[in-house]
């Protein structure tokens, strides 16, 4: 039995970061029902194929339901009475207009854990402002720190505010609220902001220690994690590929310097002051020396040599190389699923490994509305009633 077997989740999300919490919890056994807007037109074969490969929707069922209709709202409230969790990813106010906000659901089901993921949260002057990952990174101060000094900040995909921030904090918040419910018998509202989550992540970084303790704000291109110091950087190799050196502990840097036969560079090891300043000209020159040496061998030659030397090193993989890596495979981070139409498909695995309970991907993502008839039948609707609802545009 999986850890979350028996936990019923209703998901109302239109963007992947709001869908990922449900996928993470479904991997751990929760029954996740996506409530989606009925499609205006049938899906093309290509759209159906792509839907099946969605990594954030596996293990879920899909109900196509028009929540703008009274009948659709009544059906949703019937589902909500028996649910443990609701996850919604709309801007504040949308769920209230649909008659399905936290207060409305709590009146029917006091045990509900209701998670709202929104850009700026349910309170504050920006709560109705539209934004995306890049905007949250900008407002949080994170974007100003990524890249080289004097150049345009670099965009780190949408891994920080969207997924590392809102998605993971949402999943954690749901689990904490479920745990609290075991003690109190009552559910609660989990209010997750993409901006809040980004600031929380920034606050945990070493560069922020000086900001709080000494009023020394970090800057782009400064700090020992900026890539500008020789012991923590990305270097180009002989074959025009890249390798990463992350030897900010002096013992690892000394091993690295010995392995490249430059023990004289050991004096450029990490110092506390590096956390808040840019490298000196001498430190910059040392980094250039290392780059010239790294350029004399291929990426994989350095990978083998420096791994044997006990340093912190790794090649810069493209995604195909990453998913073929033996460590990634050994940890089950590539999973195979069978689909009746598309055969074997592959997705990323589950990162949370539990020793006593089952976890993992069990079924591919559904196409929108794939389980509508089954869900409505479970609620007691007859075949004729379902056909009538579909004819009125209540469901799809």
mmCIF file of C-alpha atoms in Angstrom:
data_model
loop_
_atom_site.group_PDB
_atom_site.id
_atom_site.type_symbol
_atom_site.label_atom_id
_atom_site.label_comp_id
_atom_site.label_asym_id
_atom_site.label_seq_id
_atom_site.Cartn_x
_atom_site.Cartn_y
_atom_site.Cartn_z
ATOM 1 C CA UNK A 1 0.000 0.000 0.000
ATOM 2 C CA UNK A 2 1.250 3.490 -0.851
ATOM 3 C CA UNK A 3 1.660 6.164 1.818
ATOM 4 C CA UNK A 4 -1.263 8.292 0.607
ATOM 5 C CA UNK A 5 -3.661 5.524 -0.398
ATOM 6 C CA UNK A 6 -7.201 6.698 0.386
ATOM 7 C CA UNK A 7 -6.434 10.434 0.112
ATOM 8 C CA UNK A 8 -8.746 11.998 -2.487
ATOM 9 C CA UNK A 9 -7.578 15.155 -4.251
ATOM 10 C CA UNK A 10 -9.505 17.430 -6.596
ATOM 11 C CA UNK A 11 -7.236 19.487 -8.834
ATOM 12 C CA UNK A 12 -8.215 22.660 -10.651
ATOM 13 C CA UNK A 13 -5.073 23.849 -12.391
ATOM 14 C CA UNK A 14 -4.266 25.221 -15.815
ATOM 15 C CA UNK A 15 -0.489 25.525 -15.639
ATOM 16 C CA UNK A 16 2.104 22.799 -14.945
ATOM 17 C CA UNK A 17 3.517 24.303 -11.696
ATOM 18 C CA UNK A 18 0.039 24.051 -10.156
ATOM 19 C CA UNK A 19 -0.347 20.517 -11.534
ATOM 20 C CA UNK A 20 2.967 19.212 -10.191
ATOM 21 C CA UNK A 21 1.903 19.020 -6.496
ATOM 22 C CA UNK A 22 -0.906 16.646 -7.450
ATOM 23 C CA UNK A 23 1.478 14.513 -9.499
ATOM 24 C CA UNK A 24 3.929 14.271 -6.612
ATOM 25 C CA UNK A 25 1.156 13.207 -4.244
ATOM 26 C CA UNK A 26 -0.332 10.804 -6.786
ATOM 27 C CA UNK A 27 3.067 9.118 -7.079
ATOM 28 C CA UNK A 28 2.735 8.489 -3.340
ATOM 29 C CA UNK A 29 -0.692 6.915 -3.718
ATOM 30 C CA UNK A 30 -3.236 9.743 -3.629
ATOM 31 C CA UNK A 31 -6.268 9.538 -5.937
ATOM 32 C CA UNK A 32 -6.074 12.760 -7.957
ATOM 33 C CA UNK A 33 -9.018 13.857 -10.094
ATOM 34 C CA UNK A 34 -8.319 16.724 -12.494
ATOM 35 C CA UNK A 35 -11.345 18.936 -13.047
ATOM 36 C CA UNK A 36 -10.875 20.478 -16.475
ATOM 37 C CA UNK A 37 -12.843 22.788 -18.734
ATOM 38 C CA UNK A 38 -14.662 20.877 -21.499
ATOM 39 C CA UNK A 39 -12.859 21.286 -24.801
ATOM 40 C CA UNK A 40 -14.422 23.458 -27.466
ATOM 41 C CA UNK A 41 -13.305 20.982 -30.144
ATOM 42 C CA UNK A 42 -12.121 17.371 -30.155
ATOM 43 C CA UNK A 43 -8.417 16.829 -29.554
ATOM 44 C CA UNK A 44 -6.322 16.074 -32.626
ATOM 45 C CA UNK A 45 -4.352 12.835 -32.648
ATOM 46 C CA UNK A 46 -1.168 14.824 -32.043
ATOM 47 C CA UNK A 47 -2.705 16.680 -29.090
ATOM 48 C CA UNK A 48 -3.876 13.387 -27.588
ATOM 49 C CA UNK A 49 -0.416 11.891 -27.956
ATOM 50 C CA UNK A 50 1.247 14.858 -26.287
ATOM 51 C CA UNK A 51 -1.279 14.827 -23.424
ATOM 52 C CA UNK A 52 -0.358 11.232 -22.602
ATOM 53 C CA UNK A 53 3.310 12.199 -22.195
ATOM 54 C CA UNK A 54 2.603 15.000 -19.712
ATOM 55 C CA UNK A 55 4.916 14.352 -16.766
ATOM 56 C CA UNK A 56 2.865 16.499 -14.373
ATOM 57 C CA UNK A 57 -0.408 14.641 -14.965
ATOM 58 C CA UNK A 58 0.460 10.970 -14.699
ATOM 59 C CA UNK A 59 -1.500 8.771 -12.283
ATOM 60 C CA UNK A 60 -4.448 11.188 -12.456
ATOM 61 C CA UNK A 61 -8.003 10.899 -13.731
ATOM 62 C CA UNK A 62 -9.665 13.665 -15.736
ATOM 63 C CA UNK A 63 -13.211 15.012 -15.470
ATOM 64 C CA UNK A 64 -14.309 17.635 -17.989
ATOM 65 C CA UNK A 65 -16.725 19.903 -16.109
ATOM 66 C CA UNK A 66 -17.969 23.401 -16.844
ATOM 67 C CA UNK A 67 -17.840 25.180 -13.491
ATOM 68 C CA UNK A 68 -19.481 28.270 -14.973
ATOM 69 C CA UNK A 69 -22.811 26.410 -15.071
ATOM 70 C CA UNK A 70 -25.012 25.784 -12.001
ATOM 71 C CA UNK A 71 -25.081 22.061 -12.749
ATOM 72 C CA UNK A 72 -21.300 21.950 -13.033
ATOM 73 C CA UNK A 73 -20.922 23.750 -9.723
ATOM 74 C CA UNK A 74 -23.375 21.360 -8.055
ATOM 75 C CA UNK A 75 -21.396 18.357 -9.310
ATOM 76 C CA UNK A 76 -18.146 19.840 -8.069
ATOM 77 C CA UNK A 77 -19.606 20.502 -4.623
ATOM 78 C CA UNK A 78 -20.799 16.900 -4.495
ATOM 79 C CA UNK A 79 -17.239 15.761 -5.210
ATOM 80 C CA UNK A 80 -15.847 18.223 -2.668
ATOM 81 C CA UNK A 81 -17.974 16.783 0.154
ATOM 82 C CA UNK A 82 -15.963 13.549 -0.031
ATOM 83 C CA UNK A 83 -12.559 15.039 -0.912
ATOM 84 C CA UNK A 84 -9.566 15.386 1.379
ATOM 85 C CA UNK A 85 -7.704 18.017 -0.639
ATOM 86 C CA UNK A 86 -8.496 20.636 -3.259
ATOM 87 C CA UNK A 87 -5.647 22.192 -5.257
ATOM 88 C CA UNK A 88 -6.384 25.285 -7.327
ATOM 89 C CA UNK A 89 -4.068 27.492 -9.324
ATOM 90 C CA UNK A 90 -6.191 30.517 -10.209
ATOM 91 C CA UNK A 91 -5.786 34.158 -9.317
ATOM 92 C CA UNK A 92 -7.538 35.188 -6.086
ATOM 93 C CA UNK A 93 -11.265 35.667 -6.563
ATOM 94 C CA UNK A 94 -11.784 33.197 -9.418
ATOM 95 C CA UNK A 95 -12.830 30.290 -7.204
ATOM 96 C CA UNK A 96 -15.230 32.535 -5.307
ATOM 97 C CA UNK A 97 -16.924 33.498 -8.576
ATOM 98 C CA UNK A 98 -17.287 29.783 -9.342
ATOM 99 C CA UNK A 99 -18.899 29.142 -5.964
ATOM 100 C CA UNK A 100 -16.029 26.869 -4.911
ATOM 101 C CA UNK A 101 -13.745 29.033 -2.747
ATOM 102 C CA UNK A 102 -12.362 27.828 0.580
ATOM 103 C CA UNK A 103 -15.175 29.247 2.687
ATOM 104 C CA UNK A 104 -17.836 27.620 0.511
ATOM 105 C CA UNK A 105 -16.123 24.232 0.576
ATOM 106 C CA UNK A 106 -15.293 24.376 4.282
ATOM 107 C CA UNK A 107 -18.988 24.893 5.061
ATOM 108 C CA UNK A 108 -19.698 21.548 3.379
ATOM 109 C CA UNK A 109 -16.544 19.707 4.438
ATOM 110 C CA UNK A 110 -14.720 21.071 7.517
ATOM 111 C CA UNK A 111 -11.924 18.496 7.020
ATOM 112 C CA UNK A 112 -10.934 19.848 3.601
ATOM 113 C CA UNK A 113 -7.330 20.883 2.985
ATOM 114 C CA UNK A 114 -7.614 23.608 0.366
ATOM 115 C CA UNK A 115 -4.374 24.623 -1.362
ATOM 116 C CA UNK A 116 -4.284 27.796 -3.454
ATOM 117 C CA UNK A 117 -1.217 28.459 -5.598
ATOM 118 C CA UNK A 118 -1.094 31.992 -6.960
ATOM 119 C CA UNK A 119 1.532 34.469 -8.019
ATOM 120 C CA UNK A 120 1.360 36.770 -5.014
ATOM 121 C CA UNK A 121 -0.908 34.943 -2.583
ATOM 122 C CA UNK A 122 -4.387 35.666 -1.326
ATOM 123 C CA UNK A 123 -3.426 38.934 0.399
ATOM 124 C CA UNK A 124 -1.296 41.987 -0.345
ATOM 125 C CA UNK A 125 -1.392 44.773 -2.942
ATOM 126 C CA UNK A 126 -0.204 42.560 -5.838
ATOM 127 C CA UNK A 127 -2.661 39.687 -5.317
ATOM 128 C CA UNK A 128 -4.589 40.414 -8.536
ATOM 129 C CA UNK A 129 -1.538 41.245 -10.681
ATOM 130 C CA UNK A 130 -0.742 38.743 -13.483
ATOM 131 C CA UNK A 131 2.841 37.460 -13.633
ATOM 132 C CA UNK A 132 5.061 34.502 -14.514
ATOM 133 C CA UNK A 133 8.231 32.837 -13.225
ATOM 134 C CA UNK A 134 10.557 35.474 -14.673
ATOM 135 C CA UNK A 135 8.595 38.254 -12.961
ATOM 136 C CA UNK A 136 8.730 36.520 -9.577
ATOM 137 C CA UNK A 137 12.491 36.012 -9.970
ATOM 138 C CA UNK A 138 12.859 39.700 -10.751
ATOM 139 C CA UNK A 139 10.810 40.853 -7.761
ATOM 140 C CA UNK A 140 12.450 38.405 -5.349
ATOM 141 C CA UNK A 141 15.973 39.626 -6.099
ATOM 142 C CA UNK A 142 17.029 36.237 -7.450
ATOM 143 C CA UNK A 143 17.336 37.312 -11.077
ATOM 144 C CA UNK A 144 19.684 40.168 -10.169
ATOM 145 C CA UNK A 145 22.201 37.601 -8.860
ATOM 146 C CA UNK A 146 22.310 35.189 -11.809
ATOM 147 C CA UNK A 147 24.919 35.770 -14.510
ATOM 148 C CA UNK A 148 28.091 37.769 -14.939
ATOM 149 C CA UNK A 149 28.719 41.208 -13.521
ATOM 150 C CA UNK A 150 28.022 44.001 -15.985
ATOM 151 C CA UNK A 151 25.886 41.780 -18.231
ATOM 152 C CA UNK A 152 22.165 41.061 -18.513
ATOM 153 C CA UNK A 153 20.870 38.687 -15.825
ATOM 154 C CA UNK A 154 20.477 35.094 -17.037
ATOM 155 C CA UNK A 155 17.161 33.223 -16.931
ATOM 156 C CA UNK A 156 17.402 29.804 -15.152
ATOM 157 C CA UNK A 157 14.518 28.139 -17.049
ATOM 158 C CA UNK A 158 11.396 28.202 -14.845
ATOM 159 C CA UNK A 159 12.801 25.874 -12.228
ATOM 160 C CA UNK A 160 12.996 28.321 -9.330
ATOM 161 C CA UNK A 161 9.731 30.213 -8.766
ATOM 162 C CA UNK A 162 7.492 27.745 -10.586
ATOM 163 C CA UNK A 163 8.698 24.289 -9.629
ATOM 164 C CA UNK A 164 11.284 24.541 -6.855
ATOM 165 C CA UNK A 165 9.222 27.325 -5.324
ATOM 166 C CA UNK A 166 5.456 27.074 -5.682
ATOM 167 C CA UNK A 167 5.103 23.405 -6.657
ATOM 168 C CA UNK A 168 7.231 21.940 -3.884
ATOM 169 C CA UNK A 169 5.962 24.355 -1.237
ATOM 170 C CA UNK A 170 2.424 23.501 -2.317
ATOM 171 C CA UNK A 171 2.991 19.761 -1.933
ATOM 172 C CA UNK A 172 4.698 20.308 1.424
ATOM 173 C CA UNK A 173 1.939 22.610 2.642
ATOM 174 C CA UNK A 174 -0.704 20.023 1.764
ATOM 175 C CA UNK A 175 1.142 17.306 3.657
ATOM 176 C CA UNK A 176 1.609 19.533 6.716
ATOM 177 C CA UNK A 177 -2.105 20.430 6.705
ATOM 178 C CA UNK A 178 -3.079 16.759 6.402
ATOM 179 C CA UNK A 179 -0.802 15.941 9.332
ATOM 180 C CA UNK A 180 -2.340 18.759 11.397
ATOM 181 C CA UNK A 181 -5.804 17.449 10.515
ATOM 182 C CA UNK A 182 -4.926 14.101 12.088
ATOM 183 C CA UNK A 183 -4.526 15.963 15.376
ATOM 184 C CA UNK A 184 -7.301 18.546 15.171
ATOM 185 C CA UNK A 185 -9.858 16.900 12.895
ATOM 186 C CA UNK A 186 -10.066 20.127 10.891
ATOM 187 C CA UNK A 187 -8.702 21.080 7.520
ATOM 188 C CA UNK A 188 -7.318 24.506 6.589
ATOM 189 C CA UNK A 189 -6.396 26.831 3.745
ATOM 190 C CA UNK A 190 -2.846 26.457 2.377
ATOM 191 C CA UNK A 191 -1.957 29.780 0.720
ATOM 192 C CA UNK A 192 1.173 29.429 -1.461
ATOM 193 C CA UNK A 193 2.645 32.384 -3.346
ATOM 194 C CA UNK A 194 5.184 31.962 -6.155
ATOM 195 C CA UNK A 195 6.912 35.138 -4.970
ATOM 196 C CA UNK A 196 6.951 34.057 -1.317
ATOM 197 C CA UNK A 197 8.407 30.676 -2.272
ATOM 198 C CA UNK A 198 11.134 32.330 -4.356
ATOM 199 C CA UNK A 199 12.148 34.638 -1.521
ATOM 200 C CA UNK A 200 12.187 31.680 0.865
ATOM 201 C CA UNK A 201 14.607 29.829 -1.410
ATOM 202 C CA UNK A 202 16.834 32.885 -1.815
ATOM 203 C CA UNK A 203 16.980 33.342 1.944
ATOM 204 C CA UNK A 204 18.519 29.877 2.316
ATOM 205 C CA UNK A 205 21.479 30.609 0.042
ATOM 206 C CA UNK A 206 24.958 31.301 1.490
ATOM 207 C CA UNK A 207 25.105 34.689 -0.220
ATOM 208 C CA UNK A 208 22.302 35.976 1.994
ATOM 209 C CA UNK A 209 24.218 35.415 5.231
ATOM 210 C CA UNK A 210 26.135 38.640 4.744
ATOM 211 C CA UNK A 211 22.962 40.521 3.845
ATOM 212 C CA UNK A 212 21.334 39.793 7.203
ATOM 213 C CA UNK A 213 24.409 39.800 9.431
ATOM 214 C CA UNK A 214 26.493 42.636 7.980
ATOM 215 C CA UNK A 215 24.144 44.573 5.690
ATOM 216 C CA UNK A 216 26.266 43.419 2.739
ATOM 217 C CA UNK A 217 23.874 42.647 -0.139
ATOM 218 C CA UNK A 218 25.183 40.126 -2.693
ATOM 219 C CA UNK A 219 25.670 41.224 -6.283
ATOM 220 C CA UNK A 220 25.703 39.529 -9.668
ATOM 221 C CA UNK A 221 29.158 38.146 -10.391
ATOM 222 C CA UNK A 222 30.160 38.283 -6.731
ATOM 223 C CA UNK A 223 30.176 35.544 -4.146
ATOM 224 C CA UNK A 224 31.787 32.126 -4.209
ATOM 225 C CA UNK A 225 28.812 30.524 -6.022
ATOM 226 C CA UNK A 226 28.896 32.995 -8.915
ATOM 227 C CA UNK A 227 31.205 30.951 -11.144
ATOM 228 C CA UNK A 228 33.901 33.616 -11.076
ATOM 229 C CA UNK A 229 36.231 32.001 -8.526
ATOM 230 C CA UNK A 230 38.519 29.226 -9.794
ATOM 231 C CA UNK A 231 37.315 26.530 -7.371
ATOM 232 C CA UNK A 232 33.608 26.835 -8.315
ATOM 233 C CA UNK A 233 33.112 27.284 -12.032
ATOM 234 C CA UNK A 234 32.171 25.807 -15.397
ATOM 235 C CA UNK A 235 35.119 25.108 -17.704
ATOM 236 C CA UNK A 236 35.231 24.361 -21.421
ATOM 237 C CA UNK A 237 37.096 21.200 -22.394
ATOM 238 C CA UNK A 238 39.165 20.197 -25.431
ATOM 239 C CA UNK A 239 36.120 18.765 -27.228
ATOM 240 C CA UNK A 240 34.112 22.008 -26.853
ATOM 241 C CA UNK A 241 32.049 20.560 -24.034
ATOM 242 C CA UNK A 242 31.892 21.603 -20.402
ATOM 243 C CA UNK A 243 32.753 20.296 -16.957
ATOM 244 C CA UNK A 244 31.851 21.684 -13.545
ATOM 245 C CA UNK A 245 34.298 22.085 -10.664
ATOM 246 C CA UNK A 246 32.693 22.692 -7.265
ATOM 247 C CA UNK A 247 35.586 22.438 -4.814
ATOM 248 C CA UNK A 248 34.873 25.229 -2.367
ATOM 249 C CA UNK A 249 35.958 23.113 0.598
ATOM 250 C CA UNK A 250 39.756 23.532 0.737
ATOM 251 C CA UNK A 251 40.391 19.778 0.970
ATOM 252 C CA UNK A 252 38.655 19.163 -2.364
ATOM 253 C CA UNK A 253 40.368 22.137 -3.988
ATOM 254 C CA UNK A 254 43.762 20.830 -2.856
ATOM 255 C CA UNK A 255 42.987 17.440 -4.380
ATOM 256 C CA UNK A 256 41.944 19.132 -7.605
ATOM 257 C CA UNK A 257 45.120 21.196 -7.778
ATOM 258 C CA UNK A 258 47.208 18.066 -7.190
ATOM 259 C CA UNK A 259 45.299 16.178 -9.897
ATOM 260 C CA UNK A 260 45.940 18.879 -12.497
ATOM 261 C CA UNK A 261 49.575 19.110 -11.314
ATOM 262 C CA UNK A 262 49.252 22.709 -10.151
ATOM 263 C CA UNK A 263 49.680 22.550 -6.360
ATOM 264 C CA UNK A 264 50.632 26.230 -6.440
ATOM 265 C CA UNK A 265 46.974 27.082 -7.122
ATOM 266 C CA UNK A 266 45.887 25.614 -3.764
ATOM 267 C CA UNK A 267 46.337 29.047 -2.175
ATOM 268 C CA UNK A 268 43.271 30.227 -4.089
ATOM 269 C CA UNK A 269 40.943 28.113 -1.947
ATOM 270 C CA UNK A 270 37.674 29.436 -0.587
ATOM 271 C CA UNK A 271 37.752 32.109 2.117
ATOM 272 C CA UNK A 272 34.804 33.493 4.076
ATOM 273 C CA UNK A 273 35.226 36.904 2.461
ATOM 274 C CA UNK A 274 34.474 35.390 -0.948
ATOM 275 C CA UNK A 275 30.796 35.129 0.011
ATOM 276 C CA UNK A 276 30.277 38.869 -0.474
ATOM 277 C CA UNK A 277 32.922 40.082 -2.916
ATOM 278 C CA UNK A 278 34.051 39.600 -6.485
ATOM 279 C CA UNK A 279 37.381 37.898 -7.281
ATOM 280 C CA UNK A 280 40.584 39.915 -7.254
ATOM 281 C CA UNK A 281 42.621 40.223 -10.463
ATOM 282 C CA UNK A 282 44.953 37.521 -9.130
ATOM 283 C CA UNK A 283 42.019 35.161 -8.471
ATOM 284 C CA UNK A 284 40.628 35.895 -11.927
ATOM 285 C CA UNK A 285 44.019 35.060 -13.425
ATOM 286 C CA UNK A 286 44.060 31.764 -11.498
ATOM 287 C CA UNK A 287 40.695 30.874 -12.979
ATOM 288 C CA UNK A 288 42.075 31.603 -16.457
ATOM 289 C CA UNK A 289 45.040 29.305 -15.694
ATOM 290 C CA UNK A 290 42.657 26.500 -14.777
ATOM 291 C CA UNK A 291 40.673 27.084 -17.968
ATOM 292 C CA UNK A 292 43.813 26.716 -20.097
ATOM 293 C CA UNK A 293 44.619 23.429 -18.389
ATOM 294 C CA UNK A 294 41.081 22.074 -18.675
ATOM 295 C CA UNK A 295 41.144 22.834 -22.398
ATOM 296 C CA UNK A 296 43.925 20.259 -22.894
ATOM 297 C CA UNK A 297 41.668 17.207 -22.335
ATOM 298 C CA UNK A 298 38.183 16.100 -23.230
ATOM 299 C CA UNK A 299 35.250 16.380 -20.891
ATOM 300 C CA UNK A 300 35.040 12.660 -20.201
ATOM 301 C CA UNK A 301 38.809 12.358 -19.683
ATOM 302 C CA UNK A 302 38.613 14.999 -16.956
ATOM 303 C CA UNK A 303 35.484 13.379 -15.519
ATOM 304 C CA UNK A 304 37.327 10.093 -15.005
ATOM 305 C CA UNK A 305 40.598 11.619 -13.785
ATOM 306 C CA UNK A 306 39.057 14.073 -11.325
ATOM 307 C CA UNK A 307 36.507 11.592 -10.001
ATOM 308 C CA UNK A 308 39.352 9.188 -9.251
ATOM 309 C CA UNK A 309 41.125 12.035 -7.454
ATOM 310 C CA UNK A 310 38.164 12.476 -5.077
ATOM 311 C CA UNK A 311 37.166 15.973 -6.155
ATOM 312 C CA UNK A 312 33.719 17.541 -6.611
ATOM 313 C CA UNK A 313 33.350 17.373 -10.371
ATOM 314 C CA UNK A 314 30.690 16.516 -12.943
ATOM 315 C CA UNK A 315 30.270 16.804 -16.695
ATOM 316 C CA UNK A 316 27.662 19.153 -18.122
ATOM 317 C CA UNK A 317 25.166 16.708 -19.625
ATOM 318 C CA UNK A 318 22.422 17.385 -22.092
ATOM 319 C CA UNK A 319 19.067 15.821 -21.067
ATOM 320 C CA UNK A 320 19.618 12.653 -23.125
ATOM 321 C CA UNK A 321 22.966 12.053 -21.407
ATOM 322 C CA UNK A 322 21.444 12.746 -17.987
ATOM 323 C CA UNK A 323 18.698 10.148 -18.402
ATOM 324 C CA UNK A 324 21.231 7.593 -19.663
ATOM 325 C CA UNK A 325 23.565 8.061 -16.693
ATOM 326 C CA UNK A 326 23.992 4.894 -14.581
ATOM 327 C CA UNK A 327 23.377 6.759 -11.313
ATOM 328 C CA UNK A 328 20.106 8.182 -12.633
ATOM 329 C CA UNK A 329 19.055 4.739 -13.853
ATOM 330 C CA UNK A 330 20.067 3.006 -10.631
ATOM 331 C CA UNK A 331 17.869 5.378 -8.631
ATOM 332 C CA UNK A 332 14.816 4.701 -10.778
ATOM 333 C CA UNK A 333 14.644 8.228 -12.146
ATOM 334 C CA UNK A 334 13.573 6.929 -15.544
ATOM 335 C CA UNK A 335 10.318 4.966 -15.518
ATOM 336 C CA UNK A 336 8.468 3.065 -18.226
ATOM 337 C CA UNK A 337 4.687 3.098 -18.525
ATOM 338 C CA UNK A 338 2.441 1.168 -20.856
ATOM 339 C CA UNK A 339 -0.227 2.988 -22.815
ATOM 340 C CA UNK A 340 -2.865 1.052 -24.767
ATOM 341 C CA UNK A 341 -2.511 3.298 -27.800
ATOM 342 C CA UNK A 342 1.085 4.531 -27.696
ATOM 343 C CA UNK A 343 2.834 1.520 -26.190
ATOM 344 C CA UNK A 344 5.781 2.035 -23.881
ATOM 345 C CA UNK A 345 6.446 5.613 -22.845
ATOM 346 C CA UNK A 346 9.164 6.984 -20.571
ATOM 347 C CA UNK A 347 9.044 9.672 -17.914
ATOM 348 C CA UNK A 348 11.070 10.951 -14.999
ATOM 349 C CA UNK A 349 10.820 8.896 -11.826
ATOM 350 C CA UNK A 350 9.833 9.767 -8.275
ATOM 351 C CA UNK A 351 12.519 11.555 -6.272
ATOM 352 C CA UNK A 352 11.078 10.666 -2.853
ATOM 353 C CA UNK A 353 12.190 7.148 -1.930
ATOM 354 C CA UNK A 354 10.260 5.554 0.953
ATOM 355 C CA UNK A 355 11.566 2.415 2.612
ATOM 356 C CA UNK A 356 8.243 0.978 3.813
ATOM 357 C CA UNK A 357 5.524 2.079 1.381
ATOM 358 C CA UNK A 358 5.099 1.846 -2.378
ATOM 359 C CA UNK A 359 5.508 4.815 -4.668
ATOM 360 C CA UNK A 360 5.977 5.642 -8.312
ATOM 361 C CA UNK A 361 4.277 6.174 -11.632
ATOM 362 C CA UNK A 362 1.492 3.719 -12.399
ATOM 363 C CA UNK A 363 -0.401 5.194 -15.355
ATOM 364 C CA UNK A 364 0.201 7.777 -18.078
ATOM 365 C CA UNK A 365 -1.505 11.149 -17.999
ATOM 366 C CA UNK A 366 -5.141 11.170 -19.138
ATOM 367 C CA UNK A 367 -6.468 13.149 -22.050
ATOM 368 C CA UNK A 368 -8.904 15.871 -20.918
ATOM 369 C CA UNK A 369 -12.249 14.378 -19.953
ATOM 370 C CA UNK A 370 -11.068 10.788 -20.288
ATOM 371 C CA UNK A 371 -12.792 9.701 -17.054
ATOM 372 C CA UNK A 372 -15.863 11.934 -17.139
ATOM 373 C CA UNK A 373 -18.387 9.130 -17.595
ATOM 374 C CA UNK A 374 -16.796 6.947 -14.930
ATOM 375 C CA UNK A 375 -16.661 9.729 -12.339
ATOM 376 C CA UNK A 376 -20.254 10.799 -12.933
ATOM 377 C CA UNK A 377 -21.384 7.190 -12.748
ATOM 378 C CA UNK A 378 -19.672 6.894 -9.359
ATOM 379 C CA UNK A 379 -21.687 9.939 -8.248
ATOM 380 C CA UNK A 380 -24.914 8.154 -9.168
ATOM 381 C CA UNK A 381 -25.720 9.695 -12.561
ATOM 382 C CA UNK A 382 -27.347 7.411 -15.121
ATOM 383 C CA UNK A 383 -26.161 7.063 -18.688
ATOM 384 C CA UNK A 384 -29.121 9.172 -19.833
ATOM 385 C CA UNK A 385 -28.415 11.884 -17.281
ATOM 386 C CA UNK A 386 -24.761 12.035 -18.320
ATOM 387 C CA UNK A 387 -25.797 12.370 -21.971
ATOM 388 C CA UNK A 388 -28.144 15.208 -21.035
ATOM 389 C CA UNK A 389 -25.404 16.995 -19.058
ATOM 390 C CA UNK A 390 -23.066 16.686 -22.013
ATOM 391 C CA UNK A 391 -25.724 18.017 -24.381
ATOM 392 C CA UNK A 392 -26.132 21.112 -22.177
ATOM 393 C CA UNK A 393 -22.384 21.740 -22.116
ATOM 394 C CA UNK A 394 -22.017 20.889 -18.425
ATOM 395 C CA UNK A 395 -19.436 18.194 -19.012
ATOM 396 C CA UNK A 396 -17.246 16.938 -21.819
#
